[in-house]
Short mmCIF file of C-alpha atoms in Angstrom, two decimals:
data_model
loop_
_atom_site.label_atom_id
_atom_site.label_comp_id
_atom_site.label_asym_id
_atom_site.label_seq_id
_atom_site.Cartn_x
_atom_site.Cartn_y
_atom_site.Cartn_z
CA MET A 1241 42.57 -36.09 -13.35
CA ASN A 1242 42.36 -33.15 -15.72
CA GLU A 1243 38.88 -34.28 -16.63
CA THR A 1244 37.84 -34.16 -12.97
CA LEU A 1245 39.32 -30.68 -12.59
CA GLN A 1246 37.53 -29.54 -15.71
CA ARG A 1247 34.17 -30.88 -14.45
CA THR A 1248 34.74 -29.22 -11.08
CA GLU A 1249 35.62 -25.96 -12.84
CA GLU A 1250 32.42 -26.20 -14.91
CA ALA A 1251 30.40 -26.82 -11.75
CA VAL A 1252 31.97 -23.78 -10.10
CA ASP A 1253 31.19 -21.68 -13.18
CA ALA A 1254 27.58 -22.90 -13.09
CA PHE A 1255 27.30 -21.91 -9.43
CA ILE A 1256 28.78 -18.50 -10.13
CA LYS A 1257 26.24 -17.95 -12.92
CA ALA A 1258 23.42 -19.11 -10.64
CA LEU A 1259 24.61 -16.68 -7.98
CA GLU A 1260 24.72 -13.85 -10.50
CA ARG A 1261 21.19 -14.70 -11.69
CA THR A 1262 19.81 -14.69 -8.15
CA GLY A 1263 21.67 -11.43 -7.46
CA LYS A 1264 20.05 -9.82 -10.50
CA LYS A 1265 16.63 -11.13 -9.49
CA ILE A 1266 17.11 -9.76 -5.98
CA GLU A 1267 18.06 -6.36 -7.42
CA LYS A 1268 14.98 -6.45 -9.65
CA TYR A 1269 12.76 -7.21 -6.64
CA GLU A 1270 14.44 -4.44 -4.65
CA THR A 1271 13.65 -1.96 -7.43
CA LYS A 1272 10.02 -3.08 -7.58
CA LEU A 1273 9.75 -2.86 -3.80
CA LYS A 1274 11.10 0.71 -3.82
CA GLU A 1275 8.52 1.69 -6.46
CA ILE A 1276 5.70 0.07 -4.52
CA ARG A 1277 6.78 1.71 -1.26
CA ALA A 1278 6.93 5.13 -2.95
CA GLU A 1279 3.43 4.63 -4.35
CA LEU A 1280 2.21 3.42 -0.95
CA GLU A 1281 3.56 6.59 0.63
CA LYS A 1282 1.62 8.72 -1.86
CA LEU A 1283 -1.52 6.69 -1.24
CA GLU A 1284 -1.17 7.04 2.52
CA VAL A 1285 -0.95 10.81 2.18
CA GLN A 1286 -4.04 10.84 -0.05
CA VAL A 1287 -5.95 8.57 2.35
CA LEU A 1288 -5.08 10.79 5.31
CA ASP A 1289 -6.10 13.88 3.36
CA LEU A 1290 -9.42 12.32 2.37
CA SER A 1291 -10.15 11.11 5.88
CA SER A 1292 -9.57 14.61 7.28
CA LYS A 1293 -11.89 16.06 4.61
CA MET A 1294 -14.47 13.42 5.49
CA ARG A 1295 -14.24 14.28 9.19
CA GLU A 1296 -14.69 17.96 8.36
CA ILE A 1297 -17.78 17.20 6.26
CA GLN A 1298 -19.15 14.99 9.05
CA ARG A 1299 -18.70 17.91 11.43
CA LYS A 1300 -20.54 20.23 9.03
CA ILE A 1301 -23.33 17.68 8.58
CA HIS A 1302 -23.67 17.45 12.34
CA GLU A 1303 -23.87 21.25 12.57
CA LYS A 1304 -26.55 21.38 9.84
CA LEU A 1305 -28.57 18.69 11.59
CA ASN A 1306 -28.39 20.66 14.84
CA LYS A 1307 -29.52 23.82 13.02
CA ILE A 1308 -32.39 21.89 11.44
CA LYS A 1309 -33.39 20.59 14.87
CA ARG A 1310 -33.32 24.10 16.37
CA THR A 1311 -35.22 25.52 13.39
CA ASN A 1312 -37.87 22.80 13.71
CA LYS A 1313 -38.32 23.70 17.39
CA LEU A 1314 -38.60 27.38 16.48
CA LEU A 1315 -41.10 26.52 13.74
CA LEU A 1316 -43.27 24.71 16.26
CA GLN A 1317 -43.13 27.74 18.55
CA ALA A 1318 -43.77 30.29 15.78
CA LYS A 1319 -46.54 32.75 16.61
CA SER A 1320 -47.04 34.47 13.30
CA GLU A 1321 -47.38 33.46 9.67
CA ARG A 1322 -44.30 35.48 8.80
CA GLN A 1323 -42.18 33.54 11.32
CA VAL A 1324 -43.51 30.25 9.90
CA GLU A 1325 -42.51 31.32 6.37
CA THR A 1326 -39.05 32.41 7.53
CA TYR A 1327 -38.40 29.17 9.42
CA ASP A 1328 -39.78 27.12 6.55
CA ARG A 1329 -37.46 28.91 4.09
CA ASP A 1330 -34.54 28.35 6.47
CA LEU A 1331 -35.42 24.66 6.71
CA ARG A 1332 -35.48 24.25 2.92
CA ARG A 1333 -32.11 25.99 2.65
CA LEU A 1334 -30.63 23.84 5.42
CA HIS A 1335 -31.96 20.66 3.81
CA LYS A 1336 -30.47 21.70 0.46
CA GLU A 1337 -27.09 22.36 2.10
CA LEU A 1338 -27.35 19.06 3.93
CA ALA A 1339 -28.04 17.22 0.66
CA LYS A 1340 -24.94 18.83 -0.91
CA LEU A 1341 -22.83 17.79 2.06
CA ASP A 1342 -24.22 14.25 1.89
CA LYS A 1343 -23.34 14.01 -1.82
CA GLU A 1344 -19.85 15.35 -1.18
CA TYR A 1345 -19.37 12.93 1.70
CA ALA A 1346 -20.57 10.00 -0.45
CA ARG A 1347 -18.14 11.01 -3.22
CA LEU A 1348 -15.23 11.27 -0.78
CA LYS A 1349 -16.18 7.97 0.85
CA GLU A 1350 -16.18 6.23 -2.54
CA GLU A 1351 -12.80 7.73 -3.41
CA TYR A 1352 -11.48 6.78 0.04
CA ASP A 1353 -12.67 3.17 -0.38
CA LYS A 1354 -10.98 2.94 -3.80
CA LEU A 1355 -7.70 4.26 -2.40
CA VAL A 1356 -7.82 1.87 0.55
CA ALA A 1357 -8.49 -1.07 -1.80
CA LYS A 1358 -5.59 0.01 -4.01
CA GLU A 1359 -3.39 0.36 -0.93
CA GLU A 1360 -4.33 -3.16 0.20
CA LYS A 1361 -3.47 -4.58 -3.23
CA LEU A 1362 -0.10 -2.85 -3.14
CA LEU A 1363 0.56 -4.15 0.36
CA ASP A 1364 -0.24 -7.68 -0.81
CA LYS A 1365 2.08 -7.23 -3.77
CA GLU A 1366 4.78 -5.89 -1.45
CA MET A 1367 4.42 -8.91 0.83
CA LYS A 1368 4.69 -11.33 -2.10
CA LEU A 1369 7.80 -9.56 -3.37
CA GLU A 1370 9.34 -9.64 0.11
CA GLU A 1371 8.62 -13.37 0.37
CA GLU A 1372 10.14 -13.99 -3.05
CA LYS A 1373 13.19 -11.90 -2.12
CA ALA A 1374 13.63 -13.89 1.10
CA ARG A 1375 13.35 -17.13 -0.89
CA LEU A 1376 16.03 -15.88 -3.30
CA TYR A 1377 18.33 -14.93 -0.43
CA HIS A 1378 17.86 -18.41 1.00
CA GLU A 1379 18.56 -19.97 -2.40
CA ARG A 1380 21.64 -17.79 -2.76
CA GLU A 1381 22.90 -18.87 0.65
CA LEU A 1382 22.43 -22.53 -0.24
CA LEU A 1383 24.34 -21.98 -3.47
CA MET A 1384 27.16 -20.32 -1.54
CA LYS A 1385 27.38 -23.25 0.88
CA HIS A 1386 27.38 -25.68 -2.00
CA ALA A 1387 30.09 -23.67 -3.77
CA GLU A 1388 32.18 -23.70 -0.58
CA GLN A 1389 31.89 -27.48 -0.39
CA ILE A 1390 32.98 -27.78 -4.02
CA MET A 1391 35.90 -25.43 -3.37
CA LYS A 1392 36.98 -27.54 -0.36
CA ARG A 1393 36.84 -30.71 -2.45
CA LEU A 1394 38.72 -28.97 -5.24
CA SER A 1395 41.44 -27.72 -2.93
CA GLY A 1396 41.66 -31.21 -1.41
CA LYS A 1397 42.13 -32.71 -4.88
CA ILE A 1398 44.69 -30.07 -5.77
CA GLY A 1399 46.52 -30.82 -2.55
CA ARG A 1400 46.54 -34.55 -3.37
CA ILE A 1401 47.79 -33.86 -6.90
CA ARG A 1402 50.62 -31.69 -5.58
CA ALA A 1403 51.51 -34.27 -2.99
CA ALA A 1404 51.63 -37.03 -5.57
#
């Protein structure tokens, strides 16, 4: 009978250790999730900032294109050589400014795409960690139920020993 009690006690100790291990793993996943969420927050702020800069540059590009269109119309209606030279100079300047804006927009777009890709990777990682955490909680619950069953059997055996 002592041997049975000893085996039951060893089984209970094994379950307690398993519970402690899953608890530590859950804490580790919680810590990783907090880090990922903090980094995601930073990325979201950066993405929003970049998208607002991109919208502003798009607005400026649109303005430059409208100015170029108006200048082209004026160039076609020019009556003197001096007006043609002035409008031509204005067009070159506007095209140069437009090229700068296009380069800036392309740079921001590339940076934006990189941040979005990084954000997606972090979201995937977060989902995997959440799934693993849920699996560990489930495993922990099963261990608890199993430990309860062992404790019931143990108390039943103790009751029988006392009764005998």
